[in-house]
Amino acid sequence: MLPAGSLNNRRGVASTRMAKAATLSQAEIERFVERAKRGDRRAFGRLVDEYKDKIYSYVSRMLGDPYEAEDVTQEAFVRAYRSLPRFRGAASFHTWLYRIAGNLAIDVVRRRKRNDVSAFSLDEPLESDDGEYEREIADDTGGPEDATGTRETQLAVRRAIMDLPEKLRDVMILYELQGETYEDIAEILDVPLGTVKSRLFNARNQLKERLQSLVEAGEIEVEQ
Amino acid sequence: MTCVEVRENLVICWGDADELSAEVLAHLAECEACRLEAMLLRETRIMLRSLPDEQAPVGLTEGVLARLADEEAQVGLPGRVAAWFVPQDQPAWARAAAVGVALALAVAGGSVLYHGQQPAGNEPETVVATTQGQVPGQAEYDELLLRHRALEASQALADDPGVTLVTYYR
């Protein structure tokens, strides 16, 4: 049982370090949505520009595969455009986009499970028609000395997140990495606020246990 | 305060001492197991923060817009004509009706133009305007199409966009 009122509107750790700050005001977004509803693809393009990093990073973190994430993100925006006539503005546009993208990402995860390919490793090379190549993990570390350690830690964290049950992973990514609020996550996932909080609580606990076992096994080191 | 209660508090604030109550801090001062738990949570948070931001690949917007343009091209002229008259957020039946009305208007307009171009005394072939705003049945459509093609073959309608719209009824 969580302490009453404990998980309030605090932002996730990533809320202040999202890739790009929003550039459109709410009024502008609403205007572009209305124009896009009338078939204005340029207006929709502005909306894609506005939200592509958010949606891509969410999908990429859900799937752990940047190439698949690109396809899913593109498909999410195409479907959003097709569904715009049904968007009534009850939800905010960005939570609506998240929901479309999340559903598509979950479809991919379930398809993987059916095909028994869920246990792929982020360390394993990707296969393509041109042969195998390494997965690209963005590296924003300073110098070469700590780069290896950080990259290993990043891979371990990503793997630990990927190992979380689907429902916990979703909330963990949306809150901790995407910086969404509890209210928005509840809207995106269509679950009560209390469910979001309890899932986040369980996700943190499970992530801690998984990463701790890796630290204890000496597979990763922690920066103090 | 029990260890279970303290650990719930620790998870909620990632073991951050700044966010803990005096009661929890007092417990931590005496309980090594809970102190360890707090440290593990802080480490987990640090590792989570080590993940870099991710940005969409270059060209994603262009890719989306290209796909939308392709799809729209496949929908064809009726869809675009309908969009002029009825916004996309209207029901499908309204949009379908708009297609019919738009086609009828275009056909009627084309017919008038065509009629005006005919030499006096030569009754124009206005078959494509006989639908009077109604979507024709299959038999009527086939008849219209046949007659239309005959006219096209004679080059009389080759450049008349209003009349050629009839072929979109399928």
XYZ file of C-alpha atoms in Angstrom:
394
model
C 0.000 0.000 0.000
C 1.376 3.395 -0.938
C 1.290 6.274 1.514
C -1.682 8.489 0.699
C -0.797 11.413 -1.506
C 2.806 10.352 -1.710
C 3.135 10.031 -5.448
C 1.910 13.388 -6.508
C 2.805 15.500 -9.463
C 6.538 15.287 -9.195
C 8.107 14.987 -12.599
C 10.234 12.042 -13.676
C 13.982 12.335 -13.640
C 14.121 12.986 -17.339
C 11.595 15.766 -17.409
C 14.225 18.452 -17.579
C 16.432 16.675 -20.044
C 14.117 15.744 -22.865
C 15.843 16.070 -26.186
C 14.036 19.160 -27.347
C 11.808 21.657 -25.620
C 8.366 22.153 -27.085
C 8.459 24.870 -29.685
C 4.746 25.306 -30.316
C 2.308 26.857 -27.887
C -0.879 25.021 -26.966
C -2.875 27.437 -29.103
C -0.596 26.804 -32.070
C -0.878 23.052 -31.620
C -4.662 23.296 -31.577
C -4.575 25.421 -34.703
C -2.317 22.961 -36.518
C -4.515 20.077 -35.425
C -7.587 21.796 -36.859
C -5.785 22.511 -40.125
C -4.498 18.954 -40.314
C -8.033 17.682 -39.738
C -9.045 19.537 -42.879
C -6.356 17.710 -44.830
C -3.524 20.218 -44.523
C -0.471 17.960 -44.627
C 1.942 20.839 -44.037
C 0.228 21.622 -40.769
C 0.463 17.968 -39.832
C 4.157 18.075 -40.724
C 4.621 20.780 -38.088
C 2.968 18.517 -35.542
C 5.220 15.627 -36.541
C 8.250 17.877 -36.128
C 7.001 18.898 -32.724
C 6.452 15.404 -31.362
C 8.724 13.091 -33.339
C 11.533 13.009 -30.745
C 9.137 12.293 -27.899
C 7.343 9.533 -29.750
C 10.475 8.019 -31.247
C 12.337 7.880 -27.929
C 9.303 6.316 -26.248
C 8.947 3.640 -28.909
C 12.679 3.045 -29.092
C 12.843 2.507 -25.348
C 9.834 0.211 -25.461
C 11.288 -1.896 -28.255
C 15.018 -1.582 -27.659
C 15.603 -1.462 -31.380
C 16.166 1.900 -33.104
C 15.374 0.621 -36.568
C 12.106 -0.968 -35.605
C 11.345 2.139 -33.578
C 11.699 4.316 -36.668
C 9.179 2.227 -38.587
C 6.731 2.165 -35.698
C 7.050 5.921 -35.131
C 6.368 6.632 -38.779
C 3.392 4.290 -38.768
C 2.080 5.950 -35.601
C 2.057 9.368 -37.242
C 0.447 8.038 -40.415
C -2.296 6.401 -38.359
C -2.713 9.537 -36.311
C -3.288 11.550 -39.478
C -5.858 9.033 -40.704
C -7.590 9.084 -37.321
C -7.543 12.846 -36.872
C -11.236 13.176 -37.793
C -12.001 11.112 -34.699
C -9.759 13.206 -32.440
C -12.141 15.393 -30.455
C -9.641 17.035 -28.183
C -10.929 15.356 -25.007
C -7.399 14.084 -24.502
C -4.411 16.267 -25.242
C -2.898 15.733 -28.662
C 0.384 14.431 -27.300
C -1.203 11.825 -25.009
C -3.340 10.741 -27.951
C -0.178 10.301 -30.053
C 1.481 8.383 -27.249
C -1.479 6.060 -27.088
C -1.367 5.287 -30.812
C 2.400 4.743 -30.720
C 2.188 2.673 -27.552
C -0.431 0.377 -29.041
C 1.713 -0.163 -32.113
C 4.793 -0.829 -29.989
C 2.891 -3.354 -27.885
C 1.752 -5.076 -31.083
C 5.422 -5.465 -32.025
C 6.307 -6.785 -28.568
C 3.485 -9.330 -28.738
C 4.456 -10.367 -32.241
C 7.984 -10.934 -30.982
C 6.651 -13.079 -28.186
C 4.611 -15.144 -30.615
C 7.698 -15.581 -32.774
C 9.777 -16.235 -29.675
C 12.281 -13.501 -30.432
C 11.642 -11.445 -27.331
C 14.917 -12.411 -25.728
C 17.195 -10.675 -28.209
C 20.254 -9.049 -26.758
C 21.163 -5.424 -27.148
C 24.753 -6.646 -27.456
C 23.973 -8.911 -30.368
C 24.517 -7.532 -33.851
C 21.545 -6.789 -36.043
C 21.133 -8.774 -39.220
C 20.388 -7.158 -42.533
C 20.616 -8.055 -46.201
C 24.116 -6.581 -46.184
C 25.254 -8.727 -43.296
C 25.532 -8.093 -39.608
C 26.166 -4.762 -37.951
C 26.292 -3.501 -34.404
C 23.321 -1.860 -32.736
C 23.885 1.844 -32.481
C 23.675 3.108 -28.944
C 23.931 6.864 -28.743
C 26.978 7.842 -26.741
C 26.909 11.252 -25.145
C 29.788 10.629 -22.780
C 32.693 12.998 -22.508
C 35.908 11.114 -23.035
C 37.063 7.687 -24.156
C 38.106 6.557 -20.670
C 34.680 6.544 -19.103
C 32.867 5.896 -22.355
C 33.159 2.123 -22.144
C 31.913 1.948 -18.572
C 29.008 4.254 -19.298
C 28.086 2.372 -22.437
C 28.052 -0.883 -20.501
C 25.907 0.705 -17.828
C 23.547 2.082 -20.435
C 23.221 -1.306 -22.071
C 22.599 -2.919 -18.703
C 19.938 -0.370 -17.797
C 18.258 -0.761 -21.160
C 18.330 -4.520 -20.806
C 16.907 -4.307 -17.294
C 14.112 -2.042 -18.538
C 13.406 -4.413 -21.418
C 13.169 -7.267 -18.933
C 10.438 -5.554 -16.952
C 6.917 -6.824 -17.527
C 5.256 -4.889 -20.329
C 2.920 -2.892 -18.085
C 5.652 -1.872 -15.677
C 8.036 -1.032 -18.505
C 5.485 1.276 -20.080
C 5.006 3.297 -16.906
C 8.717 3.305 -16.078
C 9.614 4.710 -19.495
C 6.816 7.259 -19.597
C 7.497 8.616 -16.122
C 11.219 8.221 -15.565
C 12.527 8.734 -19.073
C 9.849 10.625 -20.985
C 8.987 12.906 -18.088
C 5.222 12.518 -18.373
C 2.960 13.274 -15.415
C 0.906 10.650 -13.604
C -2.252 12.185 -15.017
C -0.982 12.045 -18.589
C 0.222 8.470 -18.159
C -3.191 7.485 -16.808
C -4.729 9.003 -19.934
C -2.205 7.394 -22.283
C -2.612 3.939 -20.797
C -6.299 4.375 -19.996
C -5.860 3.216 -16.411
C -6.699 4.870 -13.076
C -4.175 7.172 -11.470
C -3.667 4.732 -8.608
C -2.710 2.014 -11.072
C -0.046 4.246 -12.583
C 1.429 4.909 -9.158
C 1.431 1.301 -8.041
C 2.935 0.157 -11.344
C 5.658 2.755 -11.032
C 6.337 1.653 -7.486
C 6.695 -1.980 -8.591
C 8.738 -1.009 -11.642
C 11.257 0.892 -9.510
C 11.570 -2.011 -7.122
C 12.059 -4.556 -9.890
C 14.520 -2.368 -11.771
C 16.522 -1.844 -8.602
C 16.700 -5.593 -8.004
C 17.738 -6.380 -11.559
C 20.430 -3.723 -11.688
C 21.663 -4.608 -8.247
C 22.218 -8.197 -9.280
C 24.306 -6.956 -12.217
C 26.350 -4.716 -9.918
C 26.918 -7.583 -7.536
C 27.966 -9.818 -10.410
C 30.519 -7.171 -11.374
C 28.966 -6.707 -14.809
C 28.497 -2.993 -14.313
C 29.878 -0.315 -12.049
C 28.021 2.549 -10.512
C 29.236 6.136 -10.661
C 29.165 7.476 -7.122
C 7.930 3.268 11.727
C 8.460 -0.220 10.308
C 11.058 -1.173 7.703
C 8.250 -1.904 5.215
C 6.826 1.590 5.623
C 10.268 3.151 5.374
C 11.076 1.238 2.185
C 7.841 2.357 0.580
C 8.936 5.902 1.252
C 12.388 5.190 -0.127
C 11.050 3.832 -3.404
C 8.795 6.833 -3.834
C 11.681 9.293 -3.616
C 14.436 7.048 -4.972
C 16.143 7.041 -1.587
C 16.831 10.758 -1.838
C 17.447 11.985 1.724
C 16.322 15.497 0.811
C 12.811 14.228 0.215
C 12.530 11.998 3.270
C 10.668 12.905 6.432
C 12.444 13.258 9.776
C 10.761 10.062 10.885
C 12.209 8.065 7.991
C 15.642 9.637 8.467
C 15.577 8.664 12.122
C 14.798 5.090 11.132
C 17.635 5.061 8.612
C 20.075 6.241 11.245
C 19.386 3.086 13.185
C 18.621 0.494 10.484
C 21.508 -0.643 8.305
C 19.315 -2.786 6.047
C 17.146 0.206 5.155
C 20.229 2.381 4.636
C 21.484 -0.197 2.140
C 18.082 -0.168 0.443
C 18.247 3.612 0.156
C 21.712 3.391 -1.389
C 20.580 0.784 -3.924
C 17.706 2.982 -4.985
C 19.974 5.984 -5.393
C 22.322 3.885 -7.540
C 19.446 2.665 -9.653
C 18.362 6.230 -10.225
C 21.906 7.214 -11.221
C 22.038 4.367 -13.727
C 18.664 5.321 -15.109
C 19.904 8.857 -15.564
C 22.920 7.592 -17.489
C 20.655 6.838 -20.454
C 21.133 9.401 -23.202
C 18.307 11.325 -24.791
C 17.075 9.839 -28.013
C 16.194 11.829 -31.075
C 14.169 10.807 -34.069
C 16.180 9.905 -37.160
C 16.699 12.601 -39.747
C 14.023 12.541 -42.431
C 11.267 11.041 -40.316
C 8.872 13.927 -40.935
C 9.548 13.813 -44.661
C 8.957 10.062 -44.649
C 5.606 10.472 -42.924
C 4.501 13.220 -45.314
C 5.608 11.208 -48.350
C 3.523 8.276 -47.183
C 0.513 10.507 -46.651
C 0.943 12.004 -50.114
C 1.118 8.510 -51.635
C -2.008 7.441 -49.807
C -3.865 10.539 -50.878
C -2.851 9.980 -54.487
C -4.304 6.488 -54.259
C -7.582 7.811 -52.874
C -7.857 9.774 -56.102
C -9.823 12.730 -57.258
C -13.160 11.994 -55.557
C -11.557 12.075 -52.132
C -9.934 15.402 -52.855
C -13.130 16.805 -54.369
C -15.044 15.668 -51.287
C -12.489 17.321 -49.035
C -13.279 20.671 -50.636
C -16.919 20.370 -49.672
C -16.956 18.332 -46.485
C -14.242 18.357 -43.795
C -12.590 15.052 -43.002
C -14.156 14.913 -39.575
C -17.625 14.424 -41.069
C -19.117 10.912 -41.199
C -18.273 8.654 -44.105
C -21.809 8.897 -45.522
C -21.549 12.686 -45.659
C -18.257 12.500 -47.461
C -19.633 9.911 -49.879
C -22.631 12.119 -50.545
C -20.275 15.029 -51.118
C -18.415 12.982 -53.701
C -21.685 12.371 -55.521
C -22.736 15.980 -55.402
C -19.288 17.199 -56.420
C -19.214 14.816 -59.351
C -22.700 15.772 -60.425
C -21.819 19.450 -60.302
C -18.637 18.863 -62.225
C -20.412 16.697 -64.763
C -23.189 19.216 -65.170
C -20.669 22.006 -65.582
C -18.720 20.019 -68.101
C -21.857 19.204 -69.970
C -22.833 22.842 -70.190
C -19.409 23.712 -71.499
C -19.561 20.857 -73.908
C -23.008 21.859 -75.023
C -21.838 25.369 -75.650
C -19.078 24.146 -77.890
C -21.358 22.158 -80.181
C -22.351 23.431 -83.558
C -25.970 24.656 -83.733
C -28.442 22.010 -84.652
C -26.246 19.222 -83.451
C -27.787 17.852 -80.209
C -24.879 17.265 -77.826
C -24.307 13.967 -76.143
C -25.162 14.948 -72.583
C -25.351 11.406 -71.315
C -22.866 12.003 -68.529
C -25.132 14.606 -66.976
C -28.204 12.418 -66.785
C -27.430 11.196 -63.307
C -28.835 14.464 -61.899
C -26.761 14.262 -58.808
C -27.442 10.600 -58.147
C -24.800 7.921 -58.172
C -25.816 5.690 -61.082
C -26.549 2.013 -60.756
C -24.228 -0.472 -62.394
C -26.283 -0.776 -65.557
C -26.589 2.967 -65.959
C -22.932 3.385 -65.212
C -21.983 0.847 -67.874
C -24.171 2.562 -70.423
C -22.759 5.979 -69.549
C -19.245 4.687 -69.723
C -19.759 3.092 -73.105
C -21.253 6.236 -74.552
C -18.628 8.340 -72.896
C -15.861 6.274 -74.396
C -17.474 6.551 -77.795
C -17.443 10.317 -77.390
C -13.867 10.250 -76.196
C -12.906 8.221 -79.221
C -14.250 11.003 -81.356
C -12.043 13.404 -79.374
C -15.059 15.499 -78.491
C -14.534 15.077 -74.741
C -10.865 14.351 -74.579
C -9.984 17.570 -72.801
C -13.118 18.099 -70.768
C -12.368 17.393 -67.087
C -15.953 17.717 -66.032
C -17.117 14.959 -68.285
C -14.268 12.575 -67.656
C -15.119 12.603 -63.947
C -17.797 10.040 -64.651
C -15.182 7.338 -64.852
C -14.598 7.725 -61.110
C -17.978 6.325 -60.219
C -16.566 2.835 -59.939
